[in-house]
Amino acid sequence: MERHTQVSLLFSFSVCALILTSVAAQSTTNSPSTNTSTPTTTITKAASITKLPGCQKQCGNLTIPYPFGIGSGCALEPGFEIDCDTSTSTTRSPTAFIGKGIQVYHISDAEMRISNTVARSCYSLAGALLLPDEAAGMYLGSSQPYSFSELNRFTVIGCDEIPLMTGLNFSNGCFSLCANSSDAVVEGRCMGDGCCRIEIPKGLKYFETTMISVYNHTGVWDFNPCGYAFLGEASRFHFRGLADLNDTNFVERIMDNVPIVLDWAIGNLTCVEAQQHKDYACLVNSQCVDSGTGLGGYRCSCDPGYEGNPYVSPGCQGNLMSLLLLLVLGMINFYW
């Protein structure tokens, strides 16, 4: 009996190994990419992207997966509608927007990355404000499915800055000062000497920035005539020290390289509440995930061993390699 069990287990392993090898070989043959790592499957990589056949799948290079959609009737609800601006020149591809001119760069299973906005104030040697204070802020709308992600940080650049970031039931800021000297400014360090940053609360729907300078940069003007503040994805910004303090293209660099990350969720019900309603969005082979923002709402995620778009029929489908792995683990548990 013991030998029979060993033979059966060995046979099962051998069959699974042959199938996995065949699948891997086929994947290598069909793909010209030199990247051998397996990409994480998301709703943007599912076989079914849109809910209806006539709905547009892309806006320029951006894939628009359901529950998002371009145009009326293609999204789960109006808040998930994406505007695709096709009135562009030959040098610019169609561009996706939400709200009033907020450009969309990327959509994933739980997040959206959008264009940034930067507050700036610049001064003369005598301390006169050279340009009108450029404020920064954004309102996502109380009924919209978005909120600012905790992946963002409110970041301040300058040697004479104490700006404030305010939102609903929230007001905070940090001090970025250099004591009239650039000696304490260190690249990569954002702890108050030329750069400071703070976390933001969950569920934030809007923010405004107020730029405040103590001495109008009169003591630091020779190496830092301007101050800046912005909200953006923390991992995408690296403080370059003095190079950032006198960079005349700083605003453009942030706009081009540091997006704002939004969390998105369906409605304002928890998973337990949503599952009692007829319009519950999660299809077969998927599970409900609460948003975690404190605002309610939920998203859908494929069960282990499945992949695809859990919002679009036929829902999540079995991933052969993952299912085989689960089978092997199940056999090990059974025989052992």
XYZ file of C-alpha atoms in Angstrom:
336
model
C 0.000 0.000 0.000
C 2.831 2.370 0.890
C 4.616 1.658 -2.388
C 1.346 2.206 -4.303
C 0.981 5.613 -2.653
C 4.539 6.573 -3.546
C 4.087 5.486 -7.163
C 0.800 7.406 -7.467
C 2.350 10.527 -6.006
C 5.391 10.273 -8.283
C 3.162 9.778 -11.320
C 1.036 12.811 -10.413
C 4.104 14.980 -10.010
C 5.490 13.757 -13.346
C 2.271 14.526 -15.226
C 2.035 18.018 -13.703
C 5.688 18.698 -14.477
C 5.224 17.669 -18.124
C 2.163 19.897 -18.504
C 3.895 22.858 -16.858
C 6.932 22.379 -19.101
C 4.713 22.255 -22.185
C 2.851 25.417 -21.159
C 6.105 27.245 -20.440
C 7.605 26.174 -23.772
C 4.512 27.300 -25.659
C 4.570 30.651 -23.863
C 8.247 31.127 -24.749
C 7.655 30.211 -28.394
C 4.681 32.536 -28.846
C 6.220 35.567 -27.117
C 9.029 37.628 -28.668
C 9.705 39.350 -25.341
C 13.015 38.738 -23.595
C 11.421 39.279 -20.186
C 11.058 35.831 -18.624
C 9.117 36.973 -15.563
C 5.371 36.320 -15.483
C 3.420 39.596 -15.400
C 0.696 40.032 -12.803
C -2.691 39.580 -14.459
C -5.032 42.542 -14.015
C -8.395 43.633 -15.383
C -6.536 45.440 -18.181
C -5.075 42.140 -19.419
C -8.307 40.126 -19.385
C -9.717 38.551 -22.549
C -12.920 40.564 -22.023
C -12.146 44.234 -21.409
C -15.479 45.959 -22.082
C -19.027 45.016 -21.112
C -20.570 45.668 -24.536
C -19.023 44.764 -27.931
C -19.334 48.302 -29.303
C -17.554 50.000 -26.410
C -14.123 51.469 -27.046
C -11.304 49.509 -25.392
C -8.552 52.105 -25.568
C -7.925 55.824 -25.587
C -4.573 56.296 -27.238
C -2.197 53.921 -25.453
C -4.378 53.646 -22.332
C -6.497 50.504 -21.877
C -9.937 51.269 -20.402
C -11.228 48.161 -18.572
C -14.771 47.761 -17.262
C -16.118 48.960 -14.774
C -14.612 52.019 -16.494
C -15.813 52.911 -19.953
C -15.633 55.516 -22.695
C -18.976 57.129 -23.384
C -22.478 56.670 -22.034
C -23.570 53.106 -21.315
C -20.073 51.623 -21.398
C -19.211 52.166 -17.720
C -20.706 50.595 -14.610
C -22.032 53.995 -13.544
C -21.470 57.634 -14.608
C -18.619 58.106 -12.121
C -16.556 55.511 -14.002
C -16.958 57.200 -17.402
C -13.726 58.282 -19.105
C -13.593 61.138 -21.608
C -11.371 60.393 -24.599
C -10.189 63.539 -26.365
C -9.506 62.678 -29.990
C -9.220 66.278 -31.186
C -5.435 66.119 -31.213
C -2.672 66.983 -33.631
C -0.595 64.424 -35.488
C 2.075 64.647 -32.782
C -0.268 63.693 -29.930
C -2.388 60.577 -29.500
C -5.929 60.616 -28.036
C -5.901 61.479 -24.333
C -8.095 60.194 -21.475
C -9.564 62.536 -18.861
C -11.779 62.497 -15.784
C -13.429 65.531 -14.243
C -12.262 68.926 -15.445
C -9.059 68.372 -17.385
C -7.529 65.688 -15.147
C -5.502 63.417 -17.421
C -5.528 59.665 -16.756
C -2.200 57.852 -17.161
C -2.941 54.344 -15.878
C -5.780 52.198 -14.510
C -5.182 49.088 -12.412
C -7.257 46.737 -10.242
C -7.398 49.159 -7.312
C -5.794 52.431 -8.404
C -5.708 55.143 -11.042
C -2.757 57.429 -11.782
C -3.524 60.945 -12.939
C -1.820 64.233 -13.820
C -0.360 66.395 -11.088
C -0.632 70.004 -9.990
C 2.177 71.986 -8.315
C 2.013 75.099 -6.117
C 4.823 77.608 -6.702
C 5.949 80.981 -5.379
C 9.059 82.811 -6.669
C 10.700 85.952 -5.274
C 13.173 88.651 -6.247
C 16.415 89.303 -4.379
C 14.581 92.004 -2.394
C 11.751 89.599 -1.470
C 9.109 90.803 -3.909
C 6.759 88.154 -5.294
C 7.676 87.866 -8.973
C 4.819 85.658 -10.112
C 1.289 85.369 -8.788
C 1.153 82.556 -6.245
C 0.297 79.421 -8.227
C -1.970 77.439 -5.933
C -2.409 73.684 -6.194
C -5.507 71.712 -5.353
C -7.959 69.163 -6.654
C -11.578 68.221 -5.986
C -12.631 64.676 -6.896
C -16.332 65.098 -6.201
C -18.257 63.662 -3.262
C -20.239 61.232 -5.435
C -17.318 60.049 -7.547
C -15.611 56.654 -6.955
C -12.183 58.191 -6.252
C -10.142 59.298 -3.251
C -6.473 60.205 -2.848
C -4.331 57.166 -2.076
C -2.026 56.819 0.923
C 0.716 56.079 -1.628
C 0.902 59.865 -2.069
C 2.844 62.292 0.083
C 2.443 66.042 0.440
C 5.938 67.257 -0.433
C 7.468 70.710 0.073
C 10.648 71.930 -1.664
C 12.432 75.116 -0.611
C 14.472 76.734 2.153
C 11.905 79.231 3.419
C 8.598 77.340 3.314
C 5.824 76.485 5.787
C 2.898 75.714 3.422
C -0.369 74.122 4.455
C -2.422 71.361 2.877
C -6.100 71.472 3.811
C -9.024 69.166 3.108
C -12.272 68.096 4.725
C -11.566 67.771 8.470
C -7.857 67.847 7.673
C -5.154 70.494 7.817
C -1.446 69.846 8.023
C 1.909 71.030 6.766
C 5.629 70.845 7.406
C 8.606 73.167 7.786
C 11.271 73.287 5.080
C 13.985 75.710 6.187
C 17.740 75.999 5.664
C 18.876 78.684 8.169
C 20.242 80.872 5.355
C 22.698 78.164 4.352
C 22.711 75.330 1.834
C 25.147 73.245 3.893
C 22.407 71.119 5.489
C 20.732 70.262 2.164
C 21.453 66.630 1.294
C 20.316 64.748 -1.795
C 17.802 62.038 -0.989
C 17.002 63.408 2.484
C 13.584 64.985 2.955
C 13.481 65.821 6.665
C 13.122 69.615 6.758
C 16.349 70.933 5.216
C 15.190 72.045 1.776
C 12.624 69.257 1.592
C 9.896 67.884 3.848
C 6.966 65.541 3.320
C 3.945 64.282 5.255
C 1.431 61.464 4.937
C -2.223 62.105 4.117
C -5.308 60.509 5.718
C -7.406 57.786 4.084
C -10.467 58.800 2.126
C -9.366 62.344 1.268
C -11.565 63.727 -1.537
C -10.103 67.178 -2.077
C -7.170 69.330 -1.026
C -5.944 72.880 -1.316
C -2.419 74.205 -0.852
C -1.464 77.533 0.720
C 2.119 78.681 0.147
C 3.662 80.536 3.107
C 7.203 81.941 3.197
C 8.741 83.341 6.383
C 11.198 85.852 4.844
C 10.224 85.715 1.151
C 13.474 83.860 0.403
C 15.612 86.953 1.065
C 18.164 84.951 3.062
C 18.399 82.040 0.618
C 17.684 83.707 -2.709
C 21.133 83.070 -4.224
C 20.560 79.295 -4.244
C 16.756 79.033 -3.793
C 14.520 81.767 -5.274
C 11.340 79.628 -5.404
C 9.303 77.342 -3.175
C 7.108 74.435 -4.290
C 4.499 72.095 -2.838
C 2.680 69.149 -4.406
C 0.848 65.924 -3.663
C 2.232 62.928 -5.548
C 3.240 59.286 -5.519
C 6.043 59.041 -2.955
C 8.054 56.371 -4.760
C 8.247 58.464 -7.935
C 10.022 61.468 -6.407
C 13.686 61.650 -5.446
C 14.962 64.872 -3.861
C 18.030 66.017 -5.789
C 19.238 68.466 -3.152
C 20.537 71.817 -4.407
C 19.685 70.851 -7.973
C 15.977 70.955 -7.065
C 16.275 74.215 -5.121
C 17.308 76.232 -8.185
C 15.776 74.154 -10.985
C 13.787 76.494 -13.239
C 12.036 73.457 -14.768
C 11.049 71.883 -11.449
C 7.304 72.187 -12.058
C 7.572 70.563 -15.469
C 9.682 67.731 -14.049
C 7.074 66.933 -11.411
C 4.229 67.144 -13.910
C 6.047 64.763 -16.257
C 7.292 62.217 -13.707
C 5.252 62.237 -10.490
C 1.571 61.289 -10.837
C -1.129 61.485 -8.195
C -2.476 58.067 -7.198
C -6.211 57.614 -6.668
C -7.969 54.709 -4.971
C -11.216 53.693 -6.643
C -14.172 51.665 -5.391
C -17.731 50.791 -6.376
C -20.440 52.607 -4.441
C -20.345 53.180 -0.691
C -21.529 49.797 0.600
C -19.329 47.234 2.303
C -18.947 43.771 0.789
C -21.446 42.288 3.242
C -24.016 44.937 2.335
C -23.368 44.864 -1.425
C -23.798 41.082 -1.654
C -27.423 41.506 -0.616
C -28.189 43.703 -3.640
C -29.110 42.661 -7.187
C -26.504 44.991 -8.705
C -23.611 43.303 -6.861
C -20.752 43.530 -9.379
C -18.518 40.524 -8.586
C -19.083 37.590 -10.961
C -18.198 33.904 -10.549
C -14.756 32.806 -9.342
C -14.122 36.151 -7.663
C -14.232 37.627 -4.199
C -15.263 40.976 -2.801
C -12.680 43.317 -1.264
C -13.660 46.266 0.934
C -12.053 49.523 -0.164
C -10.327 50.251 3.140
C -10.605 54.014 2.636
C -13.176 54.599 5.353
C -15.671 55.786 2.729
C -17.268 52.393 2.079
C -17.290 50.832 -1.360
C -15.767 47.628 -2.670
C -13.842 46.049 -5.539
C -13.721 42.527 -6.974
C -10.686 40.251 -7.187
C -10.261 36.883 -8.934
C -10.031 33.819 -6.688
C -6.620 32.107 -6.350
C -5.899 30.132 -9.526
C -8.139 32.358 -11.664
C -7.512 35.463 -13.751
C -9.376 37.956 -15.894
C -11.921 40.691 -15.341
C -14.268 39.824 -12.457
C -16.784 42.464 -13.594
C -17.340 41.199 -17.169
C -18.958 37.916 -18.280
C -17.746 35.160 -18.216
C -15.806 36.473 -15.209
C -12.524 35.082 -13.933
C -11.267 31.989 -15.718
C -8.967 29.228 -14.508
C -5.244 29.836 -14.883
C -3.794 26.443 -15.906
C -0.454 26.824 -14.168
C -1.992 28.135 -10.943
C -4.637 25.407 -10.891
C -1.992 22.737 -11.421
C 0.010 24.135 -8.536
C -3.068 23.998 -6.308
C -3.647 20.405 -7.497
C -0.107 19.375 -6.567
C -0.406 20.983 -3.134
C -3.728 19.235 -2.620
C -2.238 15.844 -3.481
C 0.674 16.414 -1.116
C -1.733 17.190 1.706
C -3.861 14.148 0.835
C -1.032 11.604 0.723
C 0.867 13.080 3.659
